[in-house]
Coordinates of C-alpha atoms and ligand atoms in Angstrom, one line a residue:
Chain A
M13 CA -15.3 -12.0 -35.6
A14 CA -15.3 -13.5 -32.2
E15 CA -18.5 -15.3 -31.3
I16 CA -20.3 -13.7 -28.4
L17 CA -19.3 -15.6 -25.4
P18 CA -22.2 -16.6 -23.0
L19 CA -21.7 -15.3 -19.3
L20 CA -21.1 -18.8 -18.1
Q21 CA -20.7 -22.0 -19.7
T22 CA -19.8 -25.6 -18.0
S23 CA -18.8 -28.6 -20.0
H24 CA -18.8 -32.3 -18.8
L25 CA -18.7 -31.0 -15.2
T26 CA -18.4 -33.9 -12.9
M27 CA -17.8 -34.1 -9.4
R28 CA -17.4 -37.5 -7.3
F29 CA -17.2 -37.8 -3.8
G30 CA -15.8 -41.4 -3.6
G31 CA -18.5 -43.4 -5.2
V32 CA -21.1 -40.8 -4.9
V33 CA -21.5 -38.8 -8.2
A34 CA -22.9 -35.6 -7.0
N35 CA -22.7 -33.7 -10.6
D36 CA -22.5 -35.9 -13.6
D37 CA -21.7 -34.4 -17.1
V38 CA -23.0 -31.0 -16.7
N39 CA -23.4 -29.0 -19.4
F40 CA -25.0 -25.8 -18.7
T41 CA -25.0 -22.1 -20.2
L42 CA -26.2 -18.9 -19.0
E43 CA -26.5 -15.7 -21.1
E44 CA -25.6 -12.4 -20.0
M45 CA -28.3 -10.7 -18.0
E46 CA -30.2 -14.1 -17.6
L47 CA -32.1 -15.1 -14.6
R48 CA -32.1 -19.0 -14.2
C49 CA -33.9 -21.1 -11.5
L50 CA -32.4 -24.4 -10.5
I51 CA -34.5 -27.0 -8.9
G52 CA -34.3 -30.4 -8.1
P53 CA -35.0 -32.9 -5.0
N54 CA -32.6 -33.0 -2.2
G55 CA -29.3 -34.5 -3.0
A56 CA -29.8 -33.7 -6.8
G57 CA -26.5 -31.9 -6.6
K58 CA -27.5 -28.2 -6.9
S59 CA -25.3 -26.8 -4.1
T60 CA -22.5 -28.9 -5.2
F61 CA -22.7 -27.2 -8.6
F62 CA -22.5 -24.0 -6.8
K63 CA -19.6 -25.1 -5.2
M64 CA -17.6 -25.8 -8.2
L65 CA -18.6 -22.6 -9.8
T66 CA -17.5 -20.7 -6.7
G67 CA -14.2 -22.6 -6.1
Q68 CA -15.3 -24.2 -2.9
L69 CA -14.9 -27.6 -4.7
T70 CA -12.7 -28.7 -7.5
P71 CA -14.4 -30.6 -10.2
S72 CA -13.4 -34.1 -10.9
E73 CA -13.7 -33.7 -14.6
G74 CA -14.9 -30.8 -16.9
T75 CA -14.6 -27.2 -17.5
I76 CA -16.1 -23.9 -16.3
R77 CA -15.7 -20.7 -18.4
F78 CA -17.0 -17.4 -17.1
R79 CA -16.8 -15.2 -19.9
E80 CA -13.5 -15.8 -21.5
N81 CA -11.8 -17.0 -18.2
P82 CA -11.6 -20.7 -17.4
I83 CA -12.4 -20.9 -13.7
A84 CA -12.4 -24.6 -12.6
G85 CA -10.4 -25.3 -9.8
N86 CA -9.4 -21.6 -9.0
L87 CA -9.5 -20.3 -5.6
P88 CA -12.6 -19.0 -4.2
H89 CA -11.3 -15.4 -3.7
Q90 CA -9.9 -15.4 -7.3
I91 CA -13.3 -16.3 -8.6
A92 CA -15.1 -14.0 -6.5
R93 CA -12.6 -11.1 -7.7
L94 CA -13.8 -11.9 -11.5
G95 CA -17.3 -11.1 -10.2
I96 CA -19.3 -14.1 -8.9
G97 CA -21.1 -13.7 -5.8
I98 CA -22.9 -16.4 -3.8
K99 CA -25.2 -16.9 -0.9
T100 CA -24.7 -20.2 0.1
Q101 CA -27.5 -22.7 1.5
I102 CA -26.4 -22.4 5.2
P103 CA -26.2 -18.9 6.2
N104 CA -22.5 -18.1 5.9
V105 CA -22.1 -14.6 7.6
F106 CA -19.6 -13.3 9.9
N107 CA -21.7 -14.1 13.1
G108 CA -19.5 -12.3 15.8
L109 CA -19.7 -9.0 13.9
S110 CA -22.3 -6.3 13.3
V111 CA -24.7 -6.3 10.3
R112 CA -22.8 -2.9 9.1
E113 CA -19.3 -4.7 9.2
N114 CA -20.8 -7.5 7.5
V115 CA -22.0 -5.5 4.6
W116 CA -18.9 -3.0 4.6
L117 CA -16.5 -6.1 4.1
A118 CA -18.4 -6.8 0.9
A119 CA -18.6 -3.3 0.0
R120 CA -14.9 -2.5 0.5
R121 CA -14.0 -5.2 -1.9
A122 CA -16.3 -3.9 -4.6
A123 CA -15.4 -0.2 -3.8
R124 CA -11.7 -1.1 -4.3
R125 CA -12.4 -1.0 -8.1
D126 CA -12.4 2.8 -7.9
A127 CA -10.4 2.7 -4.6
S128 CA -12.5 4.8 -2.4
A129 CA -13.5 4.7 0.9
K130 CA -16.6 6.9 0.5
R131 CA -17.9 4.6 -2.4
A132 CA -17.9 1.7 0.2
A133 CA -19.8 3.8 2.8
E134 CA -22.4 4.5 0.1
I135 CA -22.8 1.0 -0.8
V136 CA -23.2 0.1 2.8
D137 CA -25.9 2.6 3.2
E138 CA -27.6 1.6 0.2
V139 CA -27.8 -2.1 1.0
L140 CA -28.7 -1.6 4.5
Q141 CA -31.9 0.0 3.2
R142 CA -32.4 -2.4 0.4
I143 CA -32.4 -5.4 2.9
V144 CA -34.2 -3.2 5.5
L145 CA -31.8 -3.8 8.2
T146 CA -30.7 0.2 8.8
D147 CA -32.2 -0.1 12.2
L148 CA -30.4 -3.1 13.3
A149 CA -27.2 -2.1 11.6
D150 CA -25.3 -2.2 14.6
A151 CA -26.5 -5.7 16.0
V152 CA -24.3 -8.4 16.1
V153 CA -25.5 -11.0 13.2
G154 CA -25.0 -14.0 15.2
Q155 CA -28.0 -12.5 17.6
L156 CA -30.2 -12.3 14.6
S157 CA -33.2 -14.7 13.7
H158 CA -32.4 -17.2 10.8
G159 CA -34.5 -15.2 8.3
Q160 CA -32.3 -11.9 9.2
R161 CA -29.4 -13.7 8.7
Q162 CA -30.4 -14.6 5.2
W163 CA -31.0 -10.9 4.6
V164 CA -27.5 -9.9 5.6
E165 CA -26.0 -12.5 3.6
I166 CA -28.0 -11.4 0.6
G167 CA -26.8 -7.9 1.4
T168 CA -23.2 -8.8 1.5
V169 CA -23.7 -10.7 -2.0
L170 CA -25.3 -7.4 -3.3
A171 CA -22.6 -5.1 -1.7
A172 CA -20.0 -6.9 -3.6
E173 CA -21.6 -6.0 -6.8
P174 CA -20.9 -9.1 -8.6
E175 CA -21.6 -9.7 -12.4
L176 CA -23.3 -13.1 -11.6
I177 CA -25.1 -14.0 -8.4
L178 CA -25.7 -17.4 -7.1
L179 CA -28.5 -17.7 -4.5
D180 CA -29.0 -21.1 -2.8
E181 CA -32.1 -21.3 -1.2
P182 CA -32.7 -17.6 -0.5
A183 CA -36.2 -17.7 0.7
A184 CA -35.6 -20.8 3.2
G185 CA -36.7 -19.5 6.5
M186 CA -38.4 -16.2 5.4
T187 CA -41.7 -15.2 6.2
D188 CA -44.3 -15.0 3.3
E189 CA -43.7 -11.1 3.2
E190 CA -40.1 -11.4 3.1
T191 CA -40.2 -14.1 0.3
V192 CA -42.2 -11.7 -1.9
R193 CA -39.7 -9.0 -1.0
T194 CA -36.9 -11.7 -2.2
A195 CA -38.8 -12.1 -5.3
E196 CA -39.0 -8.2 -5.8
I197 CA -35.2 -7.7 -5.2
I198 CA -34.3 -10.6 -7.5
A199 CA -36.4 -9.0 -10.2
E200 CA -34.4 -5.9 -9.6
I201 CA -31.1 -7.0 -9.5
N202 CA -31.6 -8.8 -13.0
K203 CA -32.3 -5.7 -14.6
T204 CA -28.6 -5.4 -14.5
R205 CA -27.0 -8.6 -13.6
A206 CA -27.4 -12.2 -14.3
L207 CA -28.5 -14.7 -11.4
I208 CA -29.0 -18.4 -10.7
V209 CA -31.4 -19.2 -8.0
V210 CA -32.0 -22.7 -6.5
E211 CA -35.3 -23.1 -4.6
H212 CA -37.6 -25.8 -3.4
D213 CA -40.5 -23.2 -2.9
M214 CA -42.5 -23.5 -6.1
E215 CA -44.8 -20.5 -5.5
F216 CA -41.6 -18.5 -5.3
I217 CA -40.2 -20.1 -8.5
R218 CA -43.4 -18.8 -10.3
M219 CA -42.8 -15.5 -8.9
I220 CA -39.5 -15.0 -10.4
A221 CA -38.8 -17.6 -13.0
K222 CA -38.2 -17.5 -16.8
K223 CA -36.2 -20.6 -17.6
V224 CA -35.8 -23.5 -15.1
T225 CA -33.2 -26.2 -15.3
V226 CA -34.2 -29.4 -13.6
F227 CA -31.3 -31.4 -11.8
H228 CA -31.7 -35.1 -10.9
Q229 CA -29.3 -37.5 -9.7
G230 CA -26.5 -35.3 -10.4
R231 CA -27.6 -34.5 -14.1
I232 CA -29.8 -32.0 -15.9
M233 CA -32.9 -33.8 -16.5
M234 CA -34.6 -30.8 -18.6
E235 CA -34.4 -27.2 -19.2
D236 CA -37.5 -25.1 -20.3
T237 CA -39.8 -22.5 -19.3
V238 CA -41.4 -22.6 -15.9
E239 CA -44.6 -23.7 -17.3
A240 CA -43.3 -26.5 -19.4
V241 CA -41.2 -27.8 -16.4
L242 CA -44.0 -27.5 -13.9
A243 CA -46.3 -29.5 -16.4
D244 CA -43.7 -32.2 -17.1
S245 CA -44.7 -35.7 -15.8
R246 CA -41.0 -36.7 -15.3
V247 CA -40.5 -33.7 -13.2
R248 CA -43.5 -34.3 -11.0
D249 CA -42.4 -37.9 -10.6
V250 CA -38.9 -37.0 -9.3
Y251 CA -39.8 -34.0 -7.4
L252 CA -42.9 -32.2 -7.7
G253 CA -45.6 -34.9 -7.5
K254 CA -47.0 -33.6 -4.0
K255 CA -46.4 -30.2 -4.2
V256 CA -47.8 -29.3 -7.6
A257 CA -50.7 -31.5 -7.6
A258 CA -51.9 -29.8 -4.3
Chain B
M21 CA -21.0 -0.4 24.7
T22 CA -20.9 2.2 21.8
E23 CA -17.9 3.0 19.7
P24 CA -17.3 6.4 21.4
V25 CA -17.3 4.9 24.8
K26 CA -15.0 2.1 23.9
L27 CA -12.7 4.7 22.4
T28 CA -12.8 7.1 25.2
L29 CA -12.0 4.0 27.7
Q30 CA -9.2 3.0 25.4
C31 CA -7.6 6.4 25.4
V32 CA -7.9 6.8 29.0
A33 CA -6.3 3.5 29.7
V34 CA -3.3 4.4 27.6
L35 CA -3.0 7.8 29.4
F36 CA -3.1 6.0 32.6
A37 CA -0.5 3.5 31.5
C38 CA 1.7 6.5 30.3
V39 CA 1.4 8.0 33.7
V40 CA 2.2 4.9 35.5
V41 CA 5.4 4.4 33.4
G42 CA 6.4 8.0 33.8
L43 CA 6.0 7.9 37.6
L44 CA 6.9 4.3 38.8
P45 CA 10.6 4.8 39.1
F46 CA 9.9 7.6 41.7
Y47 CA 8.0 5.4 44.0
I48 CA 9.8 1.8 43.9
D49 CA 13.3 0.8 44.3
L50 CA 15.6 -0.3 41.7
F51 CA 15.1 -4.2 42.1
E52 CA 11.4 -3.8 41.6
L53 CA 11.8 -1.6 38.8
M54 CA 13.8 -4.1 36.9
Q55 CA 11.3 -6.7 37.6
Y56 CA 8.4 -4.6 36.1
T57 CA 10.7 -4.1 33.3
L58 CA 11.2 -7.7 32.9
F59 CA 7.2 -8.2 32.9
C60 CA 6.7 -5.4 30.3
S61 CA 9.0 -7.2 27.8
M62 CA 7.2 -10.3 28.5
A63 CA 3.8 -8.4 28.1
V64 CA 5.0 -7.5 24.6
L65 CA 5.6 -11.1 24.0
A66 CA 1.9 -11.8 25.2
L67 CA 0.6 -8.9 23.0
S68 CA 2.1 -10.6 20.0
L69 CA 0.4 -14.0 20.5
G70 CA -2.8 -12.3 21.7
F71 CA -2.8 -10.5 18.5
I72 CA -2.3 -13.4 16.1
W73 CA -4.4 -16.1 18.1
G74 CA -7.5 -13.6 19.3
F75 CA -7.5 -11.5 15.9
G76 CA -6.2 -13.8 13.3
G77 CA -7.4 -17.1 14.7
I78 CA -3.8 -18.7 14.6
L79 CA -2.7 -20.6 17.6
S80 CA 1.1 -20.9 17.4
F81 CA 2.4 -23.2 20.2
G82 CA 5.8 -21.9 19.3
Q83 CA 5.7 -18.1 19.8
T84 CA 8.9 -18.3 21.6
A85 CA 10.7 -19.4 18.1
F86 CA 10.3 -15.8 17.0
F87 CA 11.0 -14.3 20.7
G88 CA 14.2 -16.6 21.0
L89 CA 15.2 -15.7 17.4
G90 CA 14.8 -12.0 18.2
A91 CA 16.8 -12.0 21.3
Y92 CA 19.8 -14.2 19.5
S93 CA 19.7 -11.6 16.5
Y94 CA 19.7 -8.8 19.0
A95 CA 22.7 -10.3 20.9
V96 CA 24.6 -11.4 17.8
A97 CA 24.4 -8.0 16.2
A98 CA 24.8 -5.9 19.3
I99 CA 28.1 -7.9 20.0
N100 CA 29.4 -7.3 16.5
F101 CA 28.2 -3.6 15.9
G102 CA 28.7 -2.6 19.5
D103 CA 25.6 -0.4 18.7
S104 CA 22.1 -1.5 19.9
T105 CA 20.2 0.8 17.3
P106 CA 20.6 -1.7 14.2
A107 CA 20.5 -4.6 16.6
I108 CA 16.9 -3.9 17.4
G109 CA 15.9 -3.6 14.0
L110 CA 17.4 -7.0 13.3
A111 CA 15.7 -8.4 16.2
I112 CA 12.4 -7.5 14.6
L113 CA 13.5 -8.1 10.8
I114 CA 14.9 -11.6 11.2
P115 CA 12.0 -13.0 13.2
A116 CA 9.7 -11.4 10.7
L117 CA 11.5 -13.0 7.6
F118 CA 11.5 -16.3 9.6
A119 CA 7.8 -15.9 10.1
L120 CA 7.4 -15.3 6.7
A121 CA 9.1 -18.3 5.4
L122 CA 7.4 -20.6 8.0
G123 CA 3.9 -18.7 7.3
Y124 CA 4.0 -19.1 3.6
F125 CA 4.7 -22.8 4.0
V126 CA 1.8 -23.5 6.3
F127 CA -0.9 -20.9 5.0
Y128 CA -0.1 -21.4 1.3
G129 CA 0.4 -25.2 1.7
Q130 CA -3.4 -25.2 3.0
I131 CA -2.0 -26.9 6.1
S132 CA -4.7 -27.4 8.7
D133 CA -5.0 -25.5 12.2
V134 CA -4.0 -28.5 13.9
Y135 CA -1.0 -29.1 12.2
L136 CA 0.0 -25.4 12.7
G137 CA 0.1 -25.9 16.3
V138 CA 2.2 -28.9 15.8
I139 CA 4.6 -27.2 13.3
T140 CA 5.4 -24.4 15.5
L141 CA 5.9 -26.6 18.3
T142 CA 8.3 -28.7 16.4
V143 CA 10.2 -25.6 14.9
T144 CA 10.6 -24.5 18.5
L145 CA 12.0 -27.6 19.6
I146 CA 14.4 -27.9 16.5
L147 CA 15.6 -24.2 17.5
F148 CA 16.3 -25.3 21.0
N149 CA 18.5 -27.9 19.8
V150 CA 20.1 -26.1 17.2
F151 CA 21.1 -23.4 19.5
N152 CA 21.8 -25.9 22.3
S153 CA 24.4 -27.3 20.3
T154 CA 26.4 -24.4 19.2
A155 CA 29.0 -24.8 22.0
G156 CA 32.7 -24.2 20.6
D157 CA 34.6 -21.8 18.6
A158 CA 33.0 -23.1 15.2
Y159 CA 29.7 -21.5 16.1
T160 CA 30.6 -18.0 15.8
I161 CA 29.1 -15.2 13.8
G162 CA 31.5 -12.3 13.6
S163 CA 32.9 -11.7 16.8
A164 CA 30.0 -13.2 18.8
R165 CA 29.9 -16.9 20.0
L166 CA 26.7 -18.5 20.3
G167 CA 28.0 -20.4 23.4
G168 CA 25.8 -23.7 23.1
F169 CA 23.9 -24.4 26.2
N170 CA 25.7 -21.8 28.3
G171 CA 24.4 -19.1 25.9
M172 CA 25.6 -15.7 25.4
P173 CA 26.6 -13.5 28.5
A174 CA 27.4 -9.8 28.8
V175 CA 25.4 -8.9 25.7
P176 CA 25.6 -5.0 25.3
T177 CA 22.3 -3.5 26.4
F178 CA 20.4 -0.7 24.9
N179 CA 22.3 2.6 24.1
M180 CA 21.1 5.8 22.9
P181 CA 20.1 5.7 19.5
F182 CA 23.3 5.4 17.4
D183 CA 25.4 6.5 20.4
P184 CA 26.9 3.5 22.0
S185 CA 29.1 5.3 24.4
N186 CA 25.7 6.3 25.9
I187 CA 24.5 3.1 27.6
L188 CA 20.9 3.6 29.1
F189 CA 20.5 3.6 32.9
P190 CA 18.0 1.0 34.3
E191 CA 15.5 3.9 34.7
Q192 CA 15.8 4.7 31.1
S193 CA 15.6 1.0 30.3
W194 CA 12.3 1.0 32.1
Y195 CA 10.9 3.8 30.2
V196 CA 11.9 2.3 27.0
T197 CA 10.3 -1.1 27.8
G198 CA 7.3 0.5 29.2
G199 CA 6.8 2.7 26.5
A200 CA 7.4 0.1 23.9
L201 CA 4.7 -1.9 25.4
I202 CA 2.3 1.0 25.3
A203 CA 3.4 1.8 21.6
I204 CA 2.7 -1.7 20.5
Y205 CA -0.6 -1.8 22.2
V206 CA -1.7 1.5 20.5
G207 CA -0.1 0.2 17.1
L208 CA -2.2 -2.9 17.2
R209 CA -5.4 -0.9 18.2
L210 CA -4.8 1.3 15.4
L211 CA -4.1 -1.8 12.9
L212 CA -7.4 -3.4 14.1
R213 CA -9.3 -0.3 13.3
S214 CA -7.7 -0.1 9.7
P215 CA -9.3 -1.9 6.9
F216 CA -6.5 -4.5 6.9
G217 CA -7.2 -5.3 10.7
R218 CA -11.1 -5.5 9.9
V219 CA -10.4 -7.8 7.2
A220 CA -8.1 -10.0 9.4
I221 CA -10.9 -10.1 12.2
A222 CA -13.5 -11.2 9.3
V223 CA -11.1 -13.8 8.0
K224 CA -10.8 -15.4 11.6
E225 CA -14.7 -15.0 12.0
N226 CA -15.7 -17.0 8.7
E227 CA -12.7 -17.9 6.3
T228 CA -15.1 -19.3 3.6
R229 CA -17.4 -16.3 3.7
A230 CA -14.0 -13.9 3.8
A231 CA -13.0 -15.8 0.6
L232 CA -16.2 -15.8 -1.2
L233 CA -16.3 -12.1 -0.9
G234 CA -12.6 -12.0 -2.6
Y235 CA -10.2 -11.7 0.2
D236 CA -7.4 -13.9 0.1
P237 CA -7.4 -15.7 3.6
R238 CA -3.9 -17.0 3.0
L239 CA -2.3 -13.7 2.5
V240 CA -4.4 -12.0 5.5
K241 CA -3.2 -14.8 7.8
L242 CA 0.4 -14.7 6.7
L243 CA 0.4 -11.0 7.3
V244 CA -1.1 -11.5 10.7
F245 CA 1.5 -14.1 11.4
V246 CA 4.5 -11.9 10.1
I247 CA 3.3 -9.0 12.5
G248 CA 3.0 -11.3 15.4
G249 CA 6.6 -12.5 14.6
A250 CA 8.1 -9.2 14.4
I251 CA 6.5 -8.1 17.6
A252 CA 7.8 -11.5 19.3
G253 CA 11.1 -10.8 18.0
F254 CA 11.2 -7.2 19.2
A255 CA 10.1 -8.7 22.8
G256 CA 13.3 -10.8 22.7
A257 CA 15.5 -7.6 22.3
L258 CA 13.8 -6.1 25.1
Y259 CA 14.2 -9.1 27.3
V260 CA 18.0 -9.3 26.4
N261 CA 18.2 -5.8 27.3
W262 CA 16.8 -6.6 30.8
G263 CA 19.1 -9.5 31.3
A264 CA 22.2 -8.8 29.3
F265 CA 21.9 -12.6 28.5
V266 CA 20.4 -14.9 26.2
G267 CA 20.4 -18.9 26.1
P268 CA 18.8 -21.8 24.4
T269 CA 16.2 -22.1 27.2
I270 CA 14.6 -18.9 25.6
F271 CA 13.2 -21.5 23.4
A272 CA 11.7 -23.6 26.1
L273 CA 8.2 -25.1 25.7
S274 CA 7.2 -24.0 29.3
L275 CA 7.4 -20.5 28.3
S276 CA 5.3 -21.3 25.2
A277 CA 2.8 -22.8 27.2
E278 CA 3.1 -19.9 29.7
I279 CA 2.1 -17.3 27.1
I280 CA -0.8 -19.3 26.2
I281 CA -2.1 -19.4 30.0
W282 CA -1.5 -15.6 30.3
I283 CA -3.9 -15.1 27.4
C284 CA -6.3 -17.6 28.5
I285 CA -6.4 -15.7 31.9
G286 CA -6.2 -12.3 30.8
G287 CA -8.9 -13.0 28.1
L288 CA -8.6 -14.0 24.3
G289 CA -9.8 -11.7 21.6
T290 CA -8.8 -8.6 23.5
L291 CA -5.4 -6.9 23.6
V292 CA -5.4 -5.7 27.2
G293 CA -6.2 -9.3 28.3
P294 CA -3.0 -10.8 27.5
I295 CA -1.0 -8.0 29.2
V296 CA -3.1 -8.3 32.3
G297 CA -2.8 -11.9 32.4
C298 CA 1.0 -11.5 31.9
F299 CA 1.5 -9.3 34.8
L300 CA -0.7 -11.0 37.0
I301 CA 0.9 -14.6 36.5
E302 CA 4.7 -13.2 36.3
Y303 CA 4.0 -11.2 39.5
L304 CA 2.5 -14.5 41.2
V305 CA 5.2 -16.7 40.1
S306 CA 7.8 -14.0 41.3
Q307 CA 6.0 -13.9 44.7
I308 CA 5.8 -17.7 45.2
G309 CA 9.6 -17.9 44.3
T310 CA 10.5 -16.1 47.3
Q311 CA 9.1 -18.9 49.6
Q312 CA 9.5 -22.6 49.6
A313 CA 6.1 -23.8 50.8
V314 CA 4.3 -24.2 47.4
N315 CA 5.7 -25.2 44.2
S316 CA 5.1 -22.4 41.4
N317 CA 3.9 -24.9 38.6
L318 CA 1.2 -26.3 40.9
V319 CA -0.1 -22.8 41.8
L320 CA 0.2 -22.0 37.9
G321 CA -1.8 -25.1 37.2
A322 CA -4.4 -24.5 39.7
I323 CA -5.1 -21.1 38.9
L324 CA -5.7 -22.2 35.1
V325 CA -7.9 -24.7 36.2
V326 CA -10.1 -22.2 38.3
F327 CA -10.0 -19.9 35.3
V328 CA -11.1 -22.5 32.8
V329 CA -13.9 -23.7 35.1
L330 CA -15.1 -20.4 36.6
L331 CA -14.1 -17.6 34.0
P332 CA -13.5 -19.5 30.7
K333 CA -13.6 -16.1 29.0
G334 CA -10.8 -14.7 31.1
L335 CA -10.6 -11.7 33.4
V336 CA -10.9 -8.7 30.9
P337 CA -14.0 -10.0 28.8
T338 CA -15.6 -11.0 31.9
I339 CA -15.1 -7.6 33.8
R340 CA -16.2 -5.9 30.7
D341 CA -19.4 -7.8 30.2
G342 CA -20.0 -7.4 34.0
L343 CA -19.9 -3.6 33.3
L344 CA -21.9 -3.8 30.3
A345 CA -24.5 -5.5 32.2
L346 CA -24.7 -3.1 35.0
G347 CA -24.6 -0.2 32.4
R348 CA -27.6 -2.0 30.7
L349 CA -29.3 -2.2 34.1
G350 CA -28.9 1.6 34.7
A351 CA -29.8 2.6 31.0
G352 CA -32.8 0.1 31.0
R353 CA -34.4 2.0 34.2
S354 CA -34.1 5.3 32.5
R355 CA -35.0 4.3 29.2
R356 CA -38.2 2.2 30.0
G357 CA -40.3 5.1 29.0
D358 CA -38.6 5.0 25.4
A359 CA -39.5 1.4 25.1
A360 CA -43.0 2.0 25.7
R361 CA -42.9 4.4 22.8
G362 CA -42.3 1.5 20.7
H363 CA -38.6 0.9 20.4
E364 CA -37.8 -2.5 19.4
I365 CA -36.3 -4.8 22.1
V366 CA -33.8 -6.0 19.5
D367 CA -32.4 -2.4 19.2
E368 CA -30.9 -2.4 22.6
G369 CA -28.7 -5.5 21.4
P370 CA -28.9 -8.7 23.4
A371 CA -27.0 -9.3 26.5
G372 CA -23.3 -10.1 25.8
A373 CA -23.7 -8.8 22.1
Q374 CA -20.4 -7.4 21.2
P375 CA -18.7 -7.2 18.0
A376 CA -15.6 -9.6 18.0
G377 CA -12.6 -7.4 18.1
A378 CA -14.2 -4.7 20.3
E379 CA -13.3 -4.7 23.8
Ligands
ATP12 N1 -18.5 -33.1 0.7 C1 -19.3 -34.3 0.5 N2 -18.8 -35.5 0.5 C2 -19.4 -36.4 0.3 N3 -20.7 -36.4 -0.3 C3 -21.2 -35.1 -0.6 C4 -20.7 -34.1 -0.3 N4 -21.2 -32.9 -0.6 C5 -22.4 -33.4 -1.3 N5 -22.4 -34.9 -1.3 C6 -23.4 -35.7 -1.7 O1 -23.5 -35.5 -3.0 C7 -24.9 -35.3 -3.4 C8 -25.6 -33.8 -3.7 O2 -25.6 -33.0 -2.7 P1 -26.0 -31.6 -2.9 O3 -25.8 -30.8 -1.5 O4 -25.4 -30.8 -4.2 O5 -27.4 -31.6 -3.3 P2 -28.7 -30.4 -3.3 O6 -29.2 -30.5 -4.6 O7 -27.9 -29.1 -2.8 O8 -29.7 -30.8 -2.3 P3 -30.6 -30.1 -1.2 O9 -31.7 -29.7 -1.9 O10 -30.9 -30.9 -0.1 O11 -29.7 -28.8 -0.8 C9 -25.6 -35.8 -2.1 O12 -25.8 -37.2 -2.3 C10 -24.8 -35.5 -1.2 O13 -24.8 -36.5 -0.1
MG13 MG1 -28.4 -27.6 -1.5

């Protein structure tokens, strides 16, 4: 009998940039359908971790397994086709194209599995409603506000229908109202899919979190429930002090 | 400009071009007609680079490599077969295969864009030197002598398909060349509307995002590059058909640079732009050539400087944006009532907001 594989597992994952060790022996496991929050101070290595998971960086050492596939060092498009989608920290969209075209490009790859143009069009309409940009569907993305571009990127991630969704600071630049909506969408996605969410906004973490992983200086410092993490004195010291105390 | 308006304009432009191609022989003399035939074959070359640079983000400094290879392939094949039909096919196929090999090396080797320019430039120089040193009997392919720096004179021109005894008259060559230009424009337009074309534009816009969505940027760019090479090769065949001659100067760097100038002046990121730029500059150069007072390179340089400073986007995009602004002014007047009813300002789309790839 084969053991049940976790959705994602990294072992001894390490990334060095010259002398800087951005990720140091990271052993991380995510179960199917799990929602995990990733926190840690600036420069802790969260984005670097995401870049290795999505093939934008090749790890210096260690392995990544997505279900049964070893993916460390694979190219971004190969990993994307296996079903990992990412919203990067800096909005990464097609600035010169319309909102609809952005979402269509993602939907088309997803719809390819059942190879139908109609399916792609359906996904586009669904997603545009979900990110509440139907009215701006024909606007050029580069002309939108930072918050709206974040939504476009989230839309492209949703439209691609990945198995695992990585969100790097999804609420940055959003209004309070939009932040709440993001939290709602995350909860909704999580009914069918696994997510890893990086955020600095503790209110937001409280809204969505179940289990939290804390990164510090490239290592996993602790991993526990959101309450336990926020109550931990070491975590306060490295990162949260001012914000949680307030 | 809305999608239907754009489509209508494009269709009108194509129809107009068809009429011009059809009627021109009745209005101008043979000498001028030959000249326009040359311009059309050059415009096909301009389209090939306008496509890969404007829509694939690939700046090749050596588009003439494919142009020249197409020309030589055509010449060698036409001399050997005595029929232009398969020769035209080879003039497309051989440069396309060469682009495939070169592109595979560049794109799958993850060589950066800067080096792409250097490599294409170098390849063109190498081809020039190779063909320049093919003088003598040793360099014969079948019954075709490559002829070194003297080139290959008296190459058979186009004949009716599979009918070598029926050589095309200059008027017919005009119809073929002008028609080919229109056909390639329409073909590229359709390609850009197809899923593949949309993905190619996306890769040009943001390679990382395209890859993160699961598109392989290497493959997309390679295909764009190969299509560009095939079109440039076809332009080479059209060029030989015009002059019945090909020599190694076809690989000259000055021509490579000129294509880039056509596109800068006509407008990068459009398909009409490269054609307009090519016709304009070629016409100017031919006019300057008829007198001695000013040097044509000087004029060309001056025009380029003026454009870079005053119209950095090029003619076609500037005119388009001007028309759009006018249209918006008109629409704004009649729509002010609507705005009061609560339309968001963003609905109108900010000034100059045009999805890339739409002209
Ligand atoms: N390409 C790179 N070259 C050199 N150093 C890098 C590179 N990318 C990241 N680093 C370094 O690695 C460390 C981790 O950076 P990373 O962006 O992963 O942090 P982060 O946790 O995402 O921080 P933030 O919360 O500010 O986004 C930092 O010290 C950063 O300077
Ligand atoms: Mg980061």
